[in-house]
Amino acid sequence: DAGVIQSPRHEVTEMGQEVTLRCKPISGHNSLFWYRQTMMRGLELLIYFNNNVPIDDSGMPEDRFSAKMPNASFSTLKIQPSEPRDSAVYFCASTVDRGLRGYTFGSGTRLTVV
Amino acid sequence: QKEVEQNSGPLSVPEGAIASLNCTYSDRGSQSFFWYRQYSGKSPELIMSIYSNGDKEDGRFTAQLNKASQYVSLLIRDSQPSDSATYLCAVNMNNFNKFYFGSGTKLNVKP
């Protein structure tokens, strides 16, 4: 199994630009999560999907952030327009069985907005 | 009060010693508890899960859960320099698939 696959690994963009982060969950996992990690705030849950349906987006910081999961094998997190304070590592994670076995995280995308 | 609290450390222990990492949580109805290890620049990696009161052992790792005290801990025996990492506690707050993470404890194992 290739694990949770995220792309790109690194993204540097200018303030105001649109950024799209991508995630492919582990095949057969029916729940997908987007997290953001910073030194100051640690790991923050942004949104999670179950069976491709958004269940809880209360962690999405602003309307500039949006996430989609058009099918079981693909999800995107979009920031438009990006701001320097969005700089962080963004992780995607997936799980099955209501998370009883915990999550499997992707390698993350390190986003820098200048 | 945060949902999951950990001492940020760093916790420094000599090689071969026992490292003890602690975590408290706010929701008494929590059912599932996990420990993740995160090396610098890497993603969190699941190392232990525990669901009932008591101890659970896996190799050099022991997870301990006390639901009455809302306390979960991780013991690492015979600590190795390769155990140096940040350890994250995650708790299911009785919400569907939703886990809260502590801020992590940085462990340094000195040769």
XYZ file of C-alpha atoms in Angstrom:
225
model
C 0.000 0.000 0.000
C 1.390 3.399 -0.989
C -0.096 5.134 2.037
C -1.719 8.557 1.997
C -0.260 10.556 -0.871
C -0.074 14.333 -0.780
C 1.114 16.788 -3.373
C 2.990 18.989 -3.699
C 5.533 18.369 -0.911
C 6.530 22.012 -0.876
C 4.741 25.088 -2.162
C 6.003 28.644 -2.153
C 3.586 31.258 -3.388
C 3.010 34.951 -3.257
C 0.356 36.539 -1.119
C -2.935 36.752 -2.943
C -2.364 33.721 -5.126
C -4.564 30.637 -5.132
C -3.101 27.491 -3.644
C -4.442 23.967 -4.138
C -3.255 21.039 -2.041
C -4.058 17.496 -3.080
C -4.561 14.225 -1.249
C -5.136 10.602 -2.196
C -6.269 8.508 0.798
C -5.461 4.864 1.350
C -7.684 2.670 -0.782
C -10.648 1.441 1.244
C -10.440 4.175 3.866
C -13.749 6.002 4.052
C -12.803 8.969 6.232
C -10.417 11.748 5.266
C -9.093 14.601 7.349
C -7.210 17.809 6.646
C -4.972 19.144 9.422
C -2.741 22.188 9.681
C 0.344 22.198 11.898
C 2.235 25.229 13.160
C 4.664 25.701 16.020
C 2.270 28.049 17.782
C -0.995 26.122 17.422
C 0.090 22.522 16.942
C -2.129 20.187 14.902
C -5.486 21.727 14.076
C -8.294 19.805 12.396
C -9.636 21.845 9.500
C -12.277 19.565 7.995
C -13.145 15.925 7.707
C -15.117 13.840 5.246
C -16.903 10.541 5.667
C -17.842 8.645 2.509
C -16.929 11.775 0.494
C -19.361 13.963 2.438
C -18.067 16.854 4.581
C -19.043 16.119 8.178
C -17.421 18.907 10.156
C -15.766 22.011 8.707
C -15.822 24.024 11.920
C -12.039 24.164 11.915
C -11.783 25.916 8.566
C -10.377 29.298 9.569
C -12.011 31.545 7.005
C -14.027 31.598 3.824
C -10.726 31.738 1.981
C -10.389 28.032 2.720
C -12.432 25.407 0.915
C -12.197 21.635 0.582
C -13.725 19.095 -1.740
C -13.813 15.342 -2.068
C -15.315 14.515 -5.466
C -14.660 10.778 -5.091
C -13.276 8.226 -2.663
C -9.721 8.547 -3.931
C -9.144 12.275 -4.144
C -9.526 15.433 -2.083
C -8.368 19.031 -2.436
C -7.847 21.889 -0.014
C -7.871 25.294 -1.638
C -6.822 28.653 -0.246
C -7.874 31.715 -2.207
C -6.448 34.286 -1.731
C -3.474 33.063 0.284
C -1.924 35.130 3.084
C 1.433 34.878 4.901
C -0.324 33.639 8.056
C -1.461 30.569 6.106
C 2.148 29.361 6.064
C 2.165 25.958 7.764
C 2.456 22.247 7.107
C -0.828 20.822 5.882
C -1.449 17.130 6.514
C -4.046 14.854 5.057
C -4.981 11.698 6.985
C -7.338 8.812 6.343
C -8.890 6.037 8.363
C -11.513 3.297 8.399
C -13.683 1.656 11.081
C -14.639 4.969 12.718
C -11.000 5.635 13.435
C -10.643 2.822 15.975
C -7.238 2.060 14.544
C -6.177 5.687 14.453
C -5.274 7.762 11.439
C -2.606 7.312 8.792
C -1.044 10.625 7.843
C 0.389 11.679 4.521
C 3.829 13.248 4.266
C 2.373 16.737 4.343
C 2.650 19.856 2.213
C 4.850 22.642 3.529
C 3.235 25.884 2.402
C 5.094 29.176 2.470
C 3.252 32.342 1.500
C 5.530 35.320 0.945
C -9.039 24.479 29.114
C -7.755 22.663 26.053
C -9.337 19.357 25.141
C -6.015 17.521 25.347
C -3.061 18.808 27.352
C 0.561 17.743 27.296
C 3.724 19.186 28.766
C 5.662 20.608 25.820
C 9.026 19.632 27.312
C 11.669 19.091 26.269
C 11.999 15.963 28.342
C 15.614 14.836 28.478
C 16.549 11.321 29.559
C 19.817 9.375 29.289
C 20.079 6.413 26.961
C 18.737 3.262 28.592
C 16.438 5.096 31.009
C 12.637 5.038 31.140
C 10.909 8.017 29.518
C 7.461 8.884 30.876
C 5.131 11.036 28.799
C 1.813 12.257 30.148
C -1.471 13.526 28.745
C -4.750 14.717 30.273
C -8.053 15.184 28.506
C -11.236 17.070 29.242
C -14.079 14.875 27.953
C -14.987 12.119 30.417
C -16.856 10.311 27.636
C -13.725 9.809 25.526
C -13.286 6.243 24.348
C -10.181 5.921 22.186
C -6.665 7.107 22.920
C -3.578 7.128 20.737
C 0.065 8.028 20.885
C 1.815 9.318 17.775
C 5.518 9.890 17.256
C 6.651 12.730 15.011
C 10.243 13.150 13.947
C 11.339 16.634 12.964
C 10.137 17.438 9.469
C 8.092 14.248 9.204
C 4.444 13.325 9.604
C 2.924 11.826 12.775
C 3.209 8.039 13.005
C 0.852 5.933 15.113
C 2.730 3.906 17.728
C 0.158 2.902 20.381
C -3.584 2.752 20.935
C -5.490 2.046 24.155
C -9.204 1.799 24.857
C -9.678 0.422 28.373
C -8.281 1.208 31.800
C -4.938 -0.316 32.649
C -1.726 -0.981 30.800
C -1.036 -2.074 27.250
C 2.451 -3.171 26.293
C 4.055 -3.344 22.863
C 7.766 -3.991 22.869
C 9.528 -1.175 24.704
C 6.337 0.907 24.795
C 3.617 0.788 27.452
C 0.467 2.880 27.297
C -1.440 3.476 30.522
C -5.021 4.711 30.788
C -6.939 5.937 33.822
C -10.381 7.128 32.755
C -11.402 8.170 36.276
C -8.491 10.608 36.374
C -8.781 11.406 32.638
C -5.132 10.615 32.237
C -3.155 8.648 29.666
C 0.576 8.074 29.621
C 3.278 6.480 27.512
C 6.324 4.777 28.983
C 9.356 4.061 26.837
C 11.739 1.564 28.382
C 15.427 1.331 27.488
C 15.212 4.684 25.690
C 17.367 5.019 22.584
C 18.621 8.143 20.800
C 16.369 7.108 17.906
C 13.370 7.671 20.223
C 14.147 11.396 20.213
C 11.045 12.945 18.682
C 7.854 14.772 19.572
C 5.134 12.529 21.006
C 1.539 13.510 20.367
C -1.429 12.319 22.395
C -4.739 12.009 20.508
C -8.157 11.489 22.086
C -11.534 10.684 20.532
C -13.972 13.079 22.175
C -16.962 10.833 21.572
C -17.489 12.485 18.200
C -17.652 10.427 15.063
C -14.092 9.836 13.912
C -12.949 13.166 15.338
C -9.760 13.220 17.369
C -8.180 16.054 19.273
C -4.401 16.219 19.467
C -2.291 17.584 22.256
C 0.494 19.996 21.411
C 3.095 17.266 21.876
C 6.018 16.571 24.205
C 9.513 16.779 22.771
C 11.708 13.935 23.997
C 15.503 14.052 23.852
C 17.390 10.843 24.580
C 21.044 11.593 25.222
C 23.710 8.972 24.378
